[in-house]
N, CA, C and O atoms as a DFTB+ gen file, in Angstrom:
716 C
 N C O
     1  1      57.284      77.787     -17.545
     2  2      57.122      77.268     -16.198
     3  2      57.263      75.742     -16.245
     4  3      56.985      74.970     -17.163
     5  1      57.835      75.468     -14.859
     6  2      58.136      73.520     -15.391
     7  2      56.776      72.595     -15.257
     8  3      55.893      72.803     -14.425
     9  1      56.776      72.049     -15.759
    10  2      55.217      71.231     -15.676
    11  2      55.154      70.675     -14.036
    12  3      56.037      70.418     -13.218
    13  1      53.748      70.629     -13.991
    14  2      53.733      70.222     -12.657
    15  2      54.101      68.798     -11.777
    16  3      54.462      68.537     -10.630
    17  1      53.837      68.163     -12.822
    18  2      54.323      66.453     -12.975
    19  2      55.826      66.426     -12.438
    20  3      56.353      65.799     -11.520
    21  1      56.341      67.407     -13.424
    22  2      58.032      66.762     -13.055
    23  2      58.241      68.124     -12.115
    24  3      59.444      68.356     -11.992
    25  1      57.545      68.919     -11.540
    26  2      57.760      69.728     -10.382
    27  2      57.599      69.038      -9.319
    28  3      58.355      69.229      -8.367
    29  1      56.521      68.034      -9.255
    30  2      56.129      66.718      -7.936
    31  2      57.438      65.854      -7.631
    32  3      57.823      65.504      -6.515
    33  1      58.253      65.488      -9.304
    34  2      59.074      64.801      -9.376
    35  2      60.360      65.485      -8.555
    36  3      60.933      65.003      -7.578
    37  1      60.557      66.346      -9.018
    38  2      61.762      67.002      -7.878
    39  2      61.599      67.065      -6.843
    40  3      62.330      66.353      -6.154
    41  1      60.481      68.008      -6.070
    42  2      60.103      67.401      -4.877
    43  2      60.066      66.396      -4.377
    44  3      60.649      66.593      -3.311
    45  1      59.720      65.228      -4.413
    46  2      60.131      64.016      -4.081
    47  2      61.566      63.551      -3.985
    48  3      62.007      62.922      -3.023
    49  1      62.370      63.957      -5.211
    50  2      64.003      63.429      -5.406
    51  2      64.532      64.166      -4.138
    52  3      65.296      63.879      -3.216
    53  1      63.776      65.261      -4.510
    54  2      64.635      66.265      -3.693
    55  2      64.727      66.325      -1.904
    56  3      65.579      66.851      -1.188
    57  1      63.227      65.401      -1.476
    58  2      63.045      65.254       0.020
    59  2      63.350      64.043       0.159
    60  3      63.254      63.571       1.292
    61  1      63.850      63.107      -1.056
    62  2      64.936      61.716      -0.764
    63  2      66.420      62.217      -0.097
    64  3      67.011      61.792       0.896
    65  1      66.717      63.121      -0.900
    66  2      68.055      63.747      -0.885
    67  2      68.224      64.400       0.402
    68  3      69.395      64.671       0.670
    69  1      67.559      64.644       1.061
    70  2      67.109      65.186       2.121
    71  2      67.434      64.529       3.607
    72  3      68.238      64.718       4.519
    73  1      66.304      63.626       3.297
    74  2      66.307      62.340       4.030
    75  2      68.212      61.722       3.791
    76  3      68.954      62.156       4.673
    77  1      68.814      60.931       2.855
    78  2      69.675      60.318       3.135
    79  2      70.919      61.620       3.407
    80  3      72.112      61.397       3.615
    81  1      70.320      62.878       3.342
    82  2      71.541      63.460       4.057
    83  2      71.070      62.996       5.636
    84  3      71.549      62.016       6.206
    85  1      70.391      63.587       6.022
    86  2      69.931      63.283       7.492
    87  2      70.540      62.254       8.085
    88  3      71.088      62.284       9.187
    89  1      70.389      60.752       6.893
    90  2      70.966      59.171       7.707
    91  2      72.454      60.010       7.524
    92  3      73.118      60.548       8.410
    93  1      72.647      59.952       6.520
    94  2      74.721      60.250       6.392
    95  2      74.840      61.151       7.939
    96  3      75.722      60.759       8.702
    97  1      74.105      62.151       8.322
    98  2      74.603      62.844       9.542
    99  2      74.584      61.745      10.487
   100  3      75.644      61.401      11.009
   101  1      73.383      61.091      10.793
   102  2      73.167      60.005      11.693
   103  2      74.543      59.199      12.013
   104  3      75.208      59.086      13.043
   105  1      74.686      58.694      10.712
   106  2      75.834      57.947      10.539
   107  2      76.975      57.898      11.262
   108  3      77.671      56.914      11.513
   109  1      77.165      59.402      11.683
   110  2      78.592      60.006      11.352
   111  2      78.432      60.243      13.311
   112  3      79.411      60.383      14.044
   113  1      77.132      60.232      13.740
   114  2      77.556      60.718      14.932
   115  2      78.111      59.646      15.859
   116  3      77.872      58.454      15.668
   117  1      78.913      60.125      16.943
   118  2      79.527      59.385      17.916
   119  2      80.489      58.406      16.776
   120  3      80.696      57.234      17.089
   121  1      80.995      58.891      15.591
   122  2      82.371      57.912      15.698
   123  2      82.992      58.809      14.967
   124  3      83.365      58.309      13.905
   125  1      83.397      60.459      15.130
   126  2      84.511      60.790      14.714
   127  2      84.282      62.395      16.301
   128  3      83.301      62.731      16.965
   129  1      85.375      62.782      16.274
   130  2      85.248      63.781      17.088
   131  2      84.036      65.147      16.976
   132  3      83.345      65.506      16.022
   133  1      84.129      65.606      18.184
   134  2      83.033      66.645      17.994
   135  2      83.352      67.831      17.367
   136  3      82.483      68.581      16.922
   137  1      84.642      68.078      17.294
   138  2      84.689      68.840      15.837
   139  2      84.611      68.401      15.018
   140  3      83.691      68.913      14.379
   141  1      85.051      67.655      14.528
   142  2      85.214      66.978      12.878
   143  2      83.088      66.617      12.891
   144  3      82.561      66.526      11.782
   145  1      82.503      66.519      13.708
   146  2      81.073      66.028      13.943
   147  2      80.491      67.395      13.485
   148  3      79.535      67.381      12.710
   149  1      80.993      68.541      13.904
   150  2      80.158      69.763      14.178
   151  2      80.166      70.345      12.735
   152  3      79.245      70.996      12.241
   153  1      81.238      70.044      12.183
   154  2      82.089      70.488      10.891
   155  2      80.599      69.672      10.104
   156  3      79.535      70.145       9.705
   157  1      81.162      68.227      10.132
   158  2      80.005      67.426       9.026
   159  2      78.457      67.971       9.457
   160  3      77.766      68.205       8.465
   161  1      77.955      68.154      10.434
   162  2      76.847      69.037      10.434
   163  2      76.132      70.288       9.876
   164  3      74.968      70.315       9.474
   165  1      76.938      71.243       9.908
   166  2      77.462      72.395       9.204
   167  2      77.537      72.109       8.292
   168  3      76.958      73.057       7.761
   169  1      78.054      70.936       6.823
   170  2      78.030      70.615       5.963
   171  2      76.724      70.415       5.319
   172  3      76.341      71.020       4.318
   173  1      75.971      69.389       6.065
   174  2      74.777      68.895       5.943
   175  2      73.667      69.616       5.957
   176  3      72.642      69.236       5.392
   177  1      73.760      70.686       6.580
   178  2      72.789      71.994       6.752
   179  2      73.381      72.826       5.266
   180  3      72.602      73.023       4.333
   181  1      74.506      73.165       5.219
   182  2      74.740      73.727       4.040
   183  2      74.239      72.908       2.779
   184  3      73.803      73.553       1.825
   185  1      74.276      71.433       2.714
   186  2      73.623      71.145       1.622
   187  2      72.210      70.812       1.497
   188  3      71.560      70.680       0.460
   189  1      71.854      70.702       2.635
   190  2      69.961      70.567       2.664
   191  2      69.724      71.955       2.341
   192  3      68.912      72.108       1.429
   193  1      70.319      73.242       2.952
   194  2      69.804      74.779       2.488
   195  2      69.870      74.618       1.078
   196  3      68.814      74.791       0.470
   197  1      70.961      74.303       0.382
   198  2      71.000      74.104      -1.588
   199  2      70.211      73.447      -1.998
   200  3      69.700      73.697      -3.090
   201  1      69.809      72.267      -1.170
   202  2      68.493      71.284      -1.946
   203  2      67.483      72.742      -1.923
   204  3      67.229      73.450      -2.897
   205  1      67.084      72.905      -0.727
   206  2      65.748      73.913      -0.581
   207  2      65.850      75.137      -1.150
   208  3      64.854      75.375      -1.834
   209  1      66.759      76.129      -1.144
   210  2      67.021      77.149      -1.878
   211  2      66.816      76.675      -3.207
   212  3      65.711      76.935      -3.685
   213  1      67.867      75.846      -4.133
   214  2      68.016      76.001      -5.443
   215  2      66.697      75.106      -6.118
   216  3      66.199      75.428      -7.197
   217  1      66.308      74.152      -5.457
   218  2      65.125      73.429      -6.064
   219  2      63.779      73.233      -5.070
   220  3      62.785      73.273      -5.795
   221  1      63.536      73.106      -4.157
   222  2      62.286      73.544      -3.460
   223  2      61.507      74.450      -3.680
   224  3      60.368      74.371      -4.141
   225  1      62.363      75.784      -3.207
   226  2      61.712      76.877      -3.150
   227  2      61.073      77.191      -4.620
   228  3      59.984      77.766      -4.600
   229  1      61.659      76.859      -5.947
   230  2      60.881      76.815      -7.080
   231  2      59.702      76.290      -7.184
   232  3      58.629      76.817      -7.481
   233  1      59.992      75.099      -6.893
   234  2      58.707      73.954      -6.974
   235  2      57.522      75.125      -6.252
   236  3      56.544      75.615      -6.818
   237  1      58.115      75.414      -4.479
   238  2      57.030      75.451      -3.880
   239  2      56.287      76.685      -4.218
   240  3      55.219      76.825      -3.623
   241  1      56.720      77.833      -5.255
   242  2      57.093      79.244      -5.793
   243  2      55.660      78.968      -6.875
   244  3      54.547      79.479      -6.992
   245  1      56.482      77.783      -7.597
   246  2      55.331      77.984      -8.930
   247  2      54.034      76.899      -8.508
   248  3      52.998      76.854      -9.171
   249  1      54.238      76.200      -7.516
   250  2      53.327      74.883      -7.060
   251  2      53.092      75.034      -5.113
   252  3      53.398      74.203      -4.258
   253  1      52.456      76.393      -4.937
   254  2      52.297      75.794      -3.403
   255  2      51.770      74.710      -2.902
   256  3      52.196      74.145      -1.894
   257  1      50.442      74.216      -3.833
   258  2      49.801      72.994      -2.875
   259  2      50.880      72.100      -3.470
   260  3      50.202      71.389      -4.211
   261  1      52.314      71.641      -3.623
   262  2      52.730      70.680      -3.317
   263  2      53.728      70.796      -2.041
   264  3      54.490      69.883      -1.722
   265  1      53.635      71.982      -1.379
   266  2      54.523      72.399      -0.385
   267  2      53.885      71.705       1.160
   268  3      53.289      72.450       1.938
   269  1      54.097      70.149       1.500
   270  2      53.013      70.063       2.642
   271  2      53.589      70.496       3.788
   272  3      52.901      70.319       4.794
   273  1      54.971      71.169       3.989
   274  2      54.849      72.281       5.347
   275  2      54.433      73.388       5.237
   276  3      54.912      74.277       5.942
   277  1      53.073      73.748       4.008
   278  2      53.117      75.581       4.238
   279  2      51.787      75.483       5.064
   280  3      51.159      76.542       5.095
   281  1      51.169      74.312       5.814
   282  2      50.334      74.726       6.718
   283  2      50.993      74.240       7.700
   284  3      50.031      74.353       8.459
   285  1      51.712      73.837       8.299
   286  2      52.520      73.977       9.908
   287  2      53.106      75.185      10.686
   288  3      53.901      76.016      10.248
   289  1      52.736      75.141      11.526
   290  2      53.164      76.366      12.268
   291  2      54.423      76.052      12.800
   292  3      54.670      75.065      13.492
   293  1      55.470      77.217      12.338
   294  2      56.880      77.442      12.429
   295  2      57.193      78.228      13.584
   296  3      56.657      79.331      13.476
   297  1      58.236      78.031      15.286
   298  2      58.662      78.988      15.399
   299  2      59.545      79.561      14.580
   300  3      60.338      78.944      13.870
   301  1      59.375      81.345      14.694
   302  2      60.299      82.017      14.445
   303  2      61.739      82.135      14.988
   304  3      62.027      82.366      16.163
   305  1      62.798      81.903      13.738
   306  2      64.042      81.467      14.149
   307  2      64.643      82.627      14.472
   308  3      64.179      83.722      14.154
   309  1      65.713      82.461      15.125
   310  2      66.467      83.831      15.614
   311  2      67.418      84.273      14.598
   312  3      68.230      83.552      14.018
   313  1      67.223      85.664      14.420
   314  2      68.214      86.093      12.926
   315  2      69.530      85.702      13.334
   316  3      70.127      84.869      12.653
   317  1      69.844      85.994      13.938
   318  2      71.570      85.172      15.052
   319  2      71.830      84.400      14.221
   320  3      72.625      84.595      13.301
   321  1      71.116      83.283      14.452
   322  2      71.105      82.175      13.910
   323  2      71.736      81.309      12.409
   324  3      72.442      80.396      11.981
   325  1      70.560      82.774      11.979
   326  2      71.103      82.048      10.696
   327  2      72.333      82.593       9.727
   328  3      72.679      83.774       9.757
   329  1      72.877      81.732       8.972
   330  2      74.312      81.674       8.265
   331  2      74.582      82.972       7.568
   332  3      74.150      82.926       6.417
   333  1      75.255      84.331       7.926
   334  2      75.034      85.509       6.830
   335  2      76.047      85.369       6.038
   336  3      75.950      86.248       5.182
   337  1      77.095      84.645       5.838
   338  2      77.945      84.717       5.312
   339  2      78.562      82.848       4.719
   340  3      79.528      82.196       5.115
   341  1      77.748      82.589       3.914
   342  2      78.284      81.010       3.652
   343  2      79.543      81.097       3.250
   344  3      80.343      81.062       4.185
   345  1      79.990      81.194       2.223
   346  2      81.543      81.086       1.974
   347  2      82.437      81.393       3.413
   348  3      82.808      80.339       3.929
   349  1      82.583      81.824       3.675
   350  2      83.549      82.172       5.276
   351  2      82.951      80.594       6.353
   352  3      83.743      79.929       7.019
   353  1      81.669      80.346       6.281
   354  2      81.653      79.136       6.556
   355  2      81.988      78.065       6.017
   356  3      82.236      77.146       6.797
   357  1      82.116      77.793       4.553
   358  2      82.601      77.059       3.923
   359  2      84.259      76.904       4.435
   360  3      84.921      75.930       4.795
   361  1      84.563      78.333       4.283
   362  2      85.983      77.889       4.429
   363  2      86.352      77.158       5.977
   364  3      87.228      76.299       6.079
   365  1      85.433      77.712       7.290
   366  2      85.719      76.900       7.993
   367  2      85.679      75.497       8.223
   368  3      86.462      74.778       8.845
   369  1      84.725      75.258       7.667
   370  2      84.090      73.976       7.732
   371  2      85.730      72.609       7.368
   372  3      86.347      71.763       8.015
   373  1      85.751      73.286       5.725
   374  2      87.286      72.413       5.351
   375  2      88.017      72.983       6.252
   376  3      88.337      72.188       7.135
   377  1      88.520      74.316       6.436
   378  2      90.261      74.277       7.252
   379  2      89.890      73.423       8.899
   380  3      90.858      73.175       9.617
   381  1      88.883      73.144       9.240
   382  2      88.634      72.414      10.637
   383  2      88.790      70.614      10.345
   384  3      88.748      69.621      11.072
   385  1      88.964      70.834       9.036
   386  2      88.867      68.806       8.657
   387  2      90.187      68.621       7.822
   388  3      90.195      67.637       7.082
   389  1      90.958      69.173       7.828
   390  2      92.611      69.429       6.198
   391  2      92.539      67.893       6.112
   392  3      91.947      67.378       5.163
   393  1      93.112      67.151       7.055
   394  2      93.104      65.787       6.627
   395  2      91.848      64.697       6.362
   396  3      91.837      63.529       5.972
   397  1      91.135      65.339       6.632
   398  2      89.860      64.219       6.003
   399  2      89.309      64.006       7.943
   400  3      89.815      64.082       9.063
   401  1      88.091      63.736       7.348
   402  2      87.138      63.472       8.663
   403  2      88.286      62.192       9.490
   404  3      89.197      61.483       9.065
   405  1      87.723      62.369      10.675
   406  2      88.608      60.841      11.419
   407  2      87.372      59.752      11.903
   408  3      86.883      59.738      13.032
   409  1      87.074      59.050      11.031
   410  2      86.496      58.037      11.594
   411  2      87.033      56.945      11.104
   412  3      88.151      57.098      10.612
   413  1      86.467      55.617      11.081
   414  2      86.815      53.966      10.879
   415  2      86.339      54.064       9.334
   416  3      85.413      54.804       9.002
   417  1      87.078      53.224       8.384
   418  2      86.800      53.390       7.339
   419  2      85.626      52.709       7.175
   420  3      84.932      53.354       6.389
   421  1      84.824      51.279       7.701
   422  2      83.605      51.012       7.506
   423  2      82.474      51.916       7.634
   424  3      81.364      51.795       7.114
   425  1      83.026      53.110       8.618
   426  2      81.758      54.212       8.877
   427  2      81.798      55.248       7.721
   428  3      80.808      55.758       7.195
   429  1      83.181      55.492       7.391
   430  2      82.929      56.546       6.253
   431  2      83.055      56.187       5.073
   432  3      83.574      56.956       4.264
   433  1      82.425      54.418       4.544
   434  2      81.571      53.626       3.699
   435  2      79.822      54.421       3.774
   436  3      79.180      55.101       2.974
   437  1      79.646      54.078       4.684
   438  2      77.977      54.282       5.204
   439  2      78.182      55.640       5.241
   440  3      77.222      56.129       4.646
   441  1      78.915      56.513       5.620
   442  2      78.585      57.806       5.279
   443  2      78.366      58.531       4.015
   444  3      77.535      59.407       3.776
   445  1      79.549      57.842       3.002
   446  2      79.904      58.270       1.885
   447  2      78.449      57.487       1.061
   448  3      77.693      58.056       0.273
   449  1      78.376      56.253       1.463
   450  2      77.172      55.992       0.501
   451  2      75.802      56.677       0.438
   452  3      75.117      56.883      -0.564
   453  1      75.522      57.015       1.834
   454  2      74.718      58.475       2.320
   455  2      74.458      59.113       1.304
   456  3      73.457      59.265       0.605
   457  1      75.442      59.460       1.298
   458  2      76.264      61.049       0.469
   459  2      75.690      61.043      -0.992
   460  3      75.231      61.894      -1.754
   461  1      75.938      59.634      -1.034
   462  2      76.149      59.455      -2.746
   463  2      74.474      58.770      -3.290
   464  3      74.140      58.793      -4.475
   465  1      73.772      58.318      -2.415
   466  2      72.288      58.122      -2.515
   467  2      72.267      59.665      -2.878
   468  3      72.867      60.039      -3.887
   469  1      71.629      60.515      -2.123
   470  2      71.630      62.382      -2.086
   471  2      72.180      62.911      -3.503
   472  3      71.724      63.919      -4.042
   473  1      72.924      62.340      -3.898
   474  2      73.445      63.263      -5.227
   475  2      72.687      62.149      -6.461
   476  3      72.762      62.497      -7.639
   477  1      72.154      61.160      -6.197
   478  2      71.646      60.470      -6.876
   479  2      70.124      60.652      -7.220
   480  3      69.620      60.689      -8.342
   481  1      69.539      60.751      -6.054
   482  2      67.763      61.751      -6.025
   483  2      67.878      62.512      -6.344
   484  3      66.746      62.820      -6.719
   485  1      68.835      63.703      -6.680
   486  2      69.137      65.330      -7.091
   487  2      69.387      64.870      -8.383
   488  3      68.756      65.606      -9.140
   489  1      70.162      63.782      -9.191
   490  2      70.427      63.425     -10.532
   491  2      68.943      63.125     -10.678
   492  3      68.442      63.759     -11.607
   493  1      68.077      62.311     -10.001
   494  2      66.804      61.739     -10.653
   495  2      65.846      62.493     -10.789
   496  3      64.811      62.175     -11.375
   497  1      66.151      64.025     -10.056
   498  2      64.810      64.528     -10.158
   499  2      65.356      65.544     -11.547
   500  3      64.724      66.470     -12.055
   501  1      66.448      65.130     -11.863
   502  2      66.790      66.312     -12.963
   503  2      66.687      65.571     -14.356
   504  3      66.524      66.353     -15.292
   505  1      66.754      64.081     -14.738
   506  2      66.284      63.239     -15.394
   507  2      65.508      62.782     -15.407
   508  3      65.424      62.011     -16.363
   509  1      64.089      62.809     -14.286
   510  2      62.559      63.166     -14.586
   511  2      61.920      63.848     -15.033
   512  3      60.780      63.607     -15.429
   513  1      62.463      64.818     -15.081
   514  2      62.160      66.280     -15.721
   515  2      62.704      66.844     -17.234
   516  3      62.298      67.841     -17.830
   517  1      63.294      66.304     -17.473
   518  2      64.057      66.033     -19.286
   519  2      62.829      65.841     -20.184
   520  3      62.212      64.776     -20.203
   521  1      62.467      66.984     -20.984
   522  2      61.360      66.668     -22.207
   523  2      59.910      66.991     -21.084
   524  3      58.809      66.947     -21.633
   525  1      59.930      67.152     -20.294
   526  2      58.660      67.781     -19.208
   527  2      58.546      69.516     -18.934
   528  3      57.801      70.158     -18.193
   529  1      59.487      69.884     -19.753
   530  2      59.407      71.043     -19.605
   531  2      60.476      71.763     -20.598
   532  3      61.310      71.155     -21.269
   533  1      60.251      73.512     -20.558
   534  2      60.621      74.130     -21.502
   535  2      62.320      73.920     -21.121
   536  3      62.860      73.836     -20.018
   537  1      62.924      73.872     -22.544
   538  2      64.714      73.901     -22.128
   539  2      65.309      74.785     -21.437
   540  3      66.437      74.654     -20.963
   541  1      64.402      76.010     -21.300
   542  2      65.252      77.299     -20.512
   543  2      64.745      77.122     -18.877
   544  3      65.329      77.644     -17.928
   545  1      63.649      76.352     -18.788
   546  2      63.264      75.823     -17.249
   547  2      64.313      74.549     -16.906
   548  3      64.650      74.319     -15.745
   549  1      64.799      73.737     -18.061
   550  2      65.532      72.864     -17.939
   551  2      67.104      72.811     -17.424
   552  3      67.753      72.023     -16.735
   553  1      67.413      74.190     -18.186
   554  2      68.566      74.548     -18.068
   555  2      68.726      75.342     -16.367
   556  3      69.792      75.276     -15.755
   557  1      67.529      76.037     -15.813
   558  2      67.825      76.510     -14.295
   559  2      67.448      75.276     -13.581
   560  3      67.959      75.357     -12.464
   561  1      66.734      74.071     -13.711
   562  2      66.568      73.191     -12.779
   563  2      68.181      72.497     -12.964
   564  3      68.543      71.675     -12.123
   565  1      69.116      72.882     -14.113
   566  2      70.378      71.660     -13.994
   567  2      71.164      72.329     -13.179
   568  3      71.914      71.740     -12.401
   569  1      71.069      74.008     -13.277
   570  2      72.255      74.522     -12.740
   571  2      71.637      74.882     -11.246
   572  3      72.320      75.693     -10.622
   573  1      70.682      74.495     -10.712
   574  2      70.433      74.738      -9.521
   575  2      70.601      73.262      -8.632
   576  3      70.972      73.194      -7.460
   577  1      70.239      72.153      -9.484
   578  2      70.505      70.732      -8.927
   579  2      72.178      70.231      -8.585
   580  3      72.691      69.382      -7.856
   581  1      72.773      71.472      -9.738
   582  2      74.219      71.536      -9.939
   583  2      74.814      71.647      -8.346
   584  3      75.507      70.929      -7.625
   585  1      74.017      73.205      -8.197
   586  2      74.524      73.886      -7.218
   587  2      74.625      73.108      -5.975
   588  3      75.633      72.917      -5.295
   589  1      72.918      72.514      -5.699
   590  2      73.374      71.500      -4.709
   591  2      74.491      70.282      -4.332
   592  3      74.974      70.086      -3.216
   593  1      74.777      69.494      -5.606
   594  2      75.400      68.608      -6.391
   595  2      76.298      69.198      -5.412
   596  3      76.204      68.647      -4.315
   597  1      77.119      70.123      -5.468
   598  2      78.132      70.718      -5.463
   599  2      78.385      70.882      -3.579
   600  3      79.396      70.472      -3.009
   601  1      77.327      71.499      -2.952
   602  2      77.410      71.741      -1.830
   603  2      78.094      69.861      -0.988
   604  3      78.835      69.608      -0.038
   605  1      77.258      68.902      -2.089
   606  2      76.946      67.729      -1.160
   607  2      78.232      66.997      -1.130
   608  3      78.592      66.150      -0.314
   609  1      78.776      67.400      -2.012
   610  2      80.570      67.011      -2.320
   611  2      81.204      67.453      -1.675
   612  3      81.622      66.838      -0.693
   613  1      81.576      68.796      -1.958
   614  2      82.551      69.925      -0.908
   615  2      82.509      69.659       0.453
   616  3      83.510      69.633       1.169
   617  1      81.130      69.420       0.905
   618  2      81.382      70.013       2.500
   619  2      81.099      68.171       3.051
   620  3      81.333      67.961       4.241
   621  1      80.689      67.124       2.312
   622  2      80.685      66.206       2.880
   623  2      81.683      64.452       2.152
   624  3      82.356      63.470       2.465
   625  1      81.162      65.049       1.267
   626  2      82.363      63.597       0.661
   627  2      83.624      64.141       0.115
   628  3      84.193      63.296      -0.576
   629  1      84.204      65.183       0.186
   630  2      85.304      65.651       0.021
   631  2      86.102      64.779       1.446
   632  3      86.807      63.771       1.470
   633  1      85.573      65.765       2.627
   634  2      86.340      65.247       3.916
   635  2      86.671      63.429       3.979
   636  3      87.732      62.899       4.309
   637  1      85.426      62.769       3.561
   638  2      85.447      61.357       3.655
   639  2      87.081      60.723       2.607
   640  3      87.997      59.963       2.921
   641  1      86.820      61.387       1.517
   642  2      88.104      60.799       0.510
   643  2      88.946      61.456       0.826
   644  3      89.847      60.700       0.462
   645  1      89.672      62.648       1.399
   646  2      90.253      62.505       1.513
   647  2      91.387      62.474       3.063
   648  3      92.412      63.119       3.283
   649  1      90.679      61.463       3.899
   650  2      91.054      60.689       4.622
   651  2      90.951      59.350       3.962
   652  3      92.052      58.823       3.807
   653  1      90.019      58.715       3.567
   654  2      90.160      57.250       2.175
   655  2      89.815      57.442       1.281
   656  3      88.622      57.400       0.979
   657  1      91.278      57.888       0.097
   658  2      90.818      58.043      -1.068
   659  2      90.437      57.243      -1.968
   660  3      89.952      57.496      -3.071
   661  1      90.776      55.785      -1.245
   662  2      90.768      54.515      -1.979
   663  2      89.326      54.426      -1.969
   664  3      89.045      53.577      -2.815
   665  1      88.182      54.908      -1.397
   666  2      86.826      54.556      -1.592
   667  2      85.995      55.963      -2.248
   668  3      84.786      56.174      -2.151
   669  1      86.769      56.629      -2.768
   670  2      86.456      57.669      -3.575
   671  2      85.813      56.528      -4.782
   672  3      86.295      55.488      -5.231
   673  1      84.692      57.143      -5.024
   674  2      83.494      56.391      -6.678
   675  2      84.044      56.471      -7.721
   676  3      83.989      55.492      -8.465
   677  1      84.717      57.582      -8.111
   678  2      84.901      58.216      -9.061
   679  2      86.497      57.613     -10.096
   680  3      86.859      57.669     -11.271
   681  1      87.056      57.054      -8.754
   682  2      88.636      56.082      -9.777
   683  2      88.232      55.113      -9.891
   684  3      89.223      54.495     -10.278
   685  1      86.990      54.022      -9.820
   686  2      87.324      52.918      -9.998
   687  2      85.969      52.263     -11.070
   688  3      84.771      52.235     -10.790
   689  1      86.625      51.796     -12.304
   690  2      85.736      50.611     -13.020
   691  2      84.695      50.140     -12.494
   692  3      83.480      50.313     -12.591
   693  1      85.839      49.110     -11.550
   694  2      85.202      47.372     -10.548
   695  2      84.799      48.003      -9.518
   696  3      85.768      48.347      -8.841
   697  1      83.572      48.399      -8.966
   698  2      82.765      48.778      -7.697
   699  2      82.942      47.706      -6.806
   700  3      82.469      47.580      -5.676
   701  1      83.494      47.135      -7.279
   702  2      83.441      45.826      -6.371
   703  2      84.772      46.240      -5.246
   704  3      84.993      45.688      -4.168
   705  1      85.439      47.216      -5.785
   706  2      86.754      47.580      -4.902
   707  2      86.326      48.461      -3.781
   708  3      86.965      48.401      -2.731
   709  1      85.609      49.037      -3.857
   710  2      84.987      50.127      -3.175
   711  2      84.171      49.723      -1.695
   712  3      83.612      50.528      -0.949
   713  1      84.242      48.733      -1.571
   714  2      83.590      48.073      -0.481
   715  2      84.314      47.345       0.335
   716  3      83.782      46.765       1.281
């Protein structure tokens, strides 16, 4: 079981990651269309569900008292509602954006940096937890931080690069270009 220390620790990374998805949505509203808007929403929900699915729900599984919404009262959501089929949403999500989100490239700076805070609290809570726990707890907290990792790319900084690939993180040395 993962120690409780670096179970607090994910929790925390993990409701950072959370939070700067939230600003990145913020970001994004009123300067690209309401599809390309509805699309990055849909994204953002798909990767806050991976934060909470793949690393929350553990934490809150083996650690309820660190869960401080399990005393709030929830309405009950409508089964409608919710997503039965992610992949088929996935795929909509990209074929509704092929060329990359449409906004001003200063906005999908601040979006993308969003983006890239979020995959950075999901890296920290997985390098807080290194030597805090057993390697086979180690090994499902990487491939579940993975999983998110993964959602926060695909469905949100994918669209951003590639409408500007020139501010994609990942080609350049000098960060200094990237801005």
């Amino acid at each position: 079981m993962i120690d409780k220390n670096c179970a607090a620790a994910v929790k925390h990374h993990a409701m950072n990651a959370i939070t700067e998805l939230t600003a990145l949505l913020h970001a994004c509203e009123g300067q690209c269309s309401a599809e390309e808007y509805e699309s990055f929403r849909k994204g953002v929900g798909l990767s806050i569900g991976a934060v909470h699915d793949q690393l929350l729900r553990a934490i809150f599984s083996a650690y309820p008292e660190l869960n401080h919404l399990r005393d709030l009262q929830f309405v009950e959501k409508n089964q409608n509602s919710r997503v039965s089929r992610p992949n088929s949403l996935n795929s909509k999500v990209n074929a509704s954006m092929p060329g990359g989100i449409e906004m001003s490239r200063e906005r999908a700076l601040i979006c993308r940096n969003h983006g890239l805070e979020a995959l950075n609290e999901i890296s920290g809570a997985v390098y807080d937890c290194q030597g805090y726990c057993t390697e086979e707890d180690f090994e499902v907290l990487k491939l579940s931080a993975g999983h998110a990792v993964g959602k926060i790319y695909s469905q949100l900084l994918a669209p951003i690069y590639s409408k500007y690939p020139e501010i994609d993180h990942r080609h350049y040395e000098d960060k200094s270009q990237l801005e």
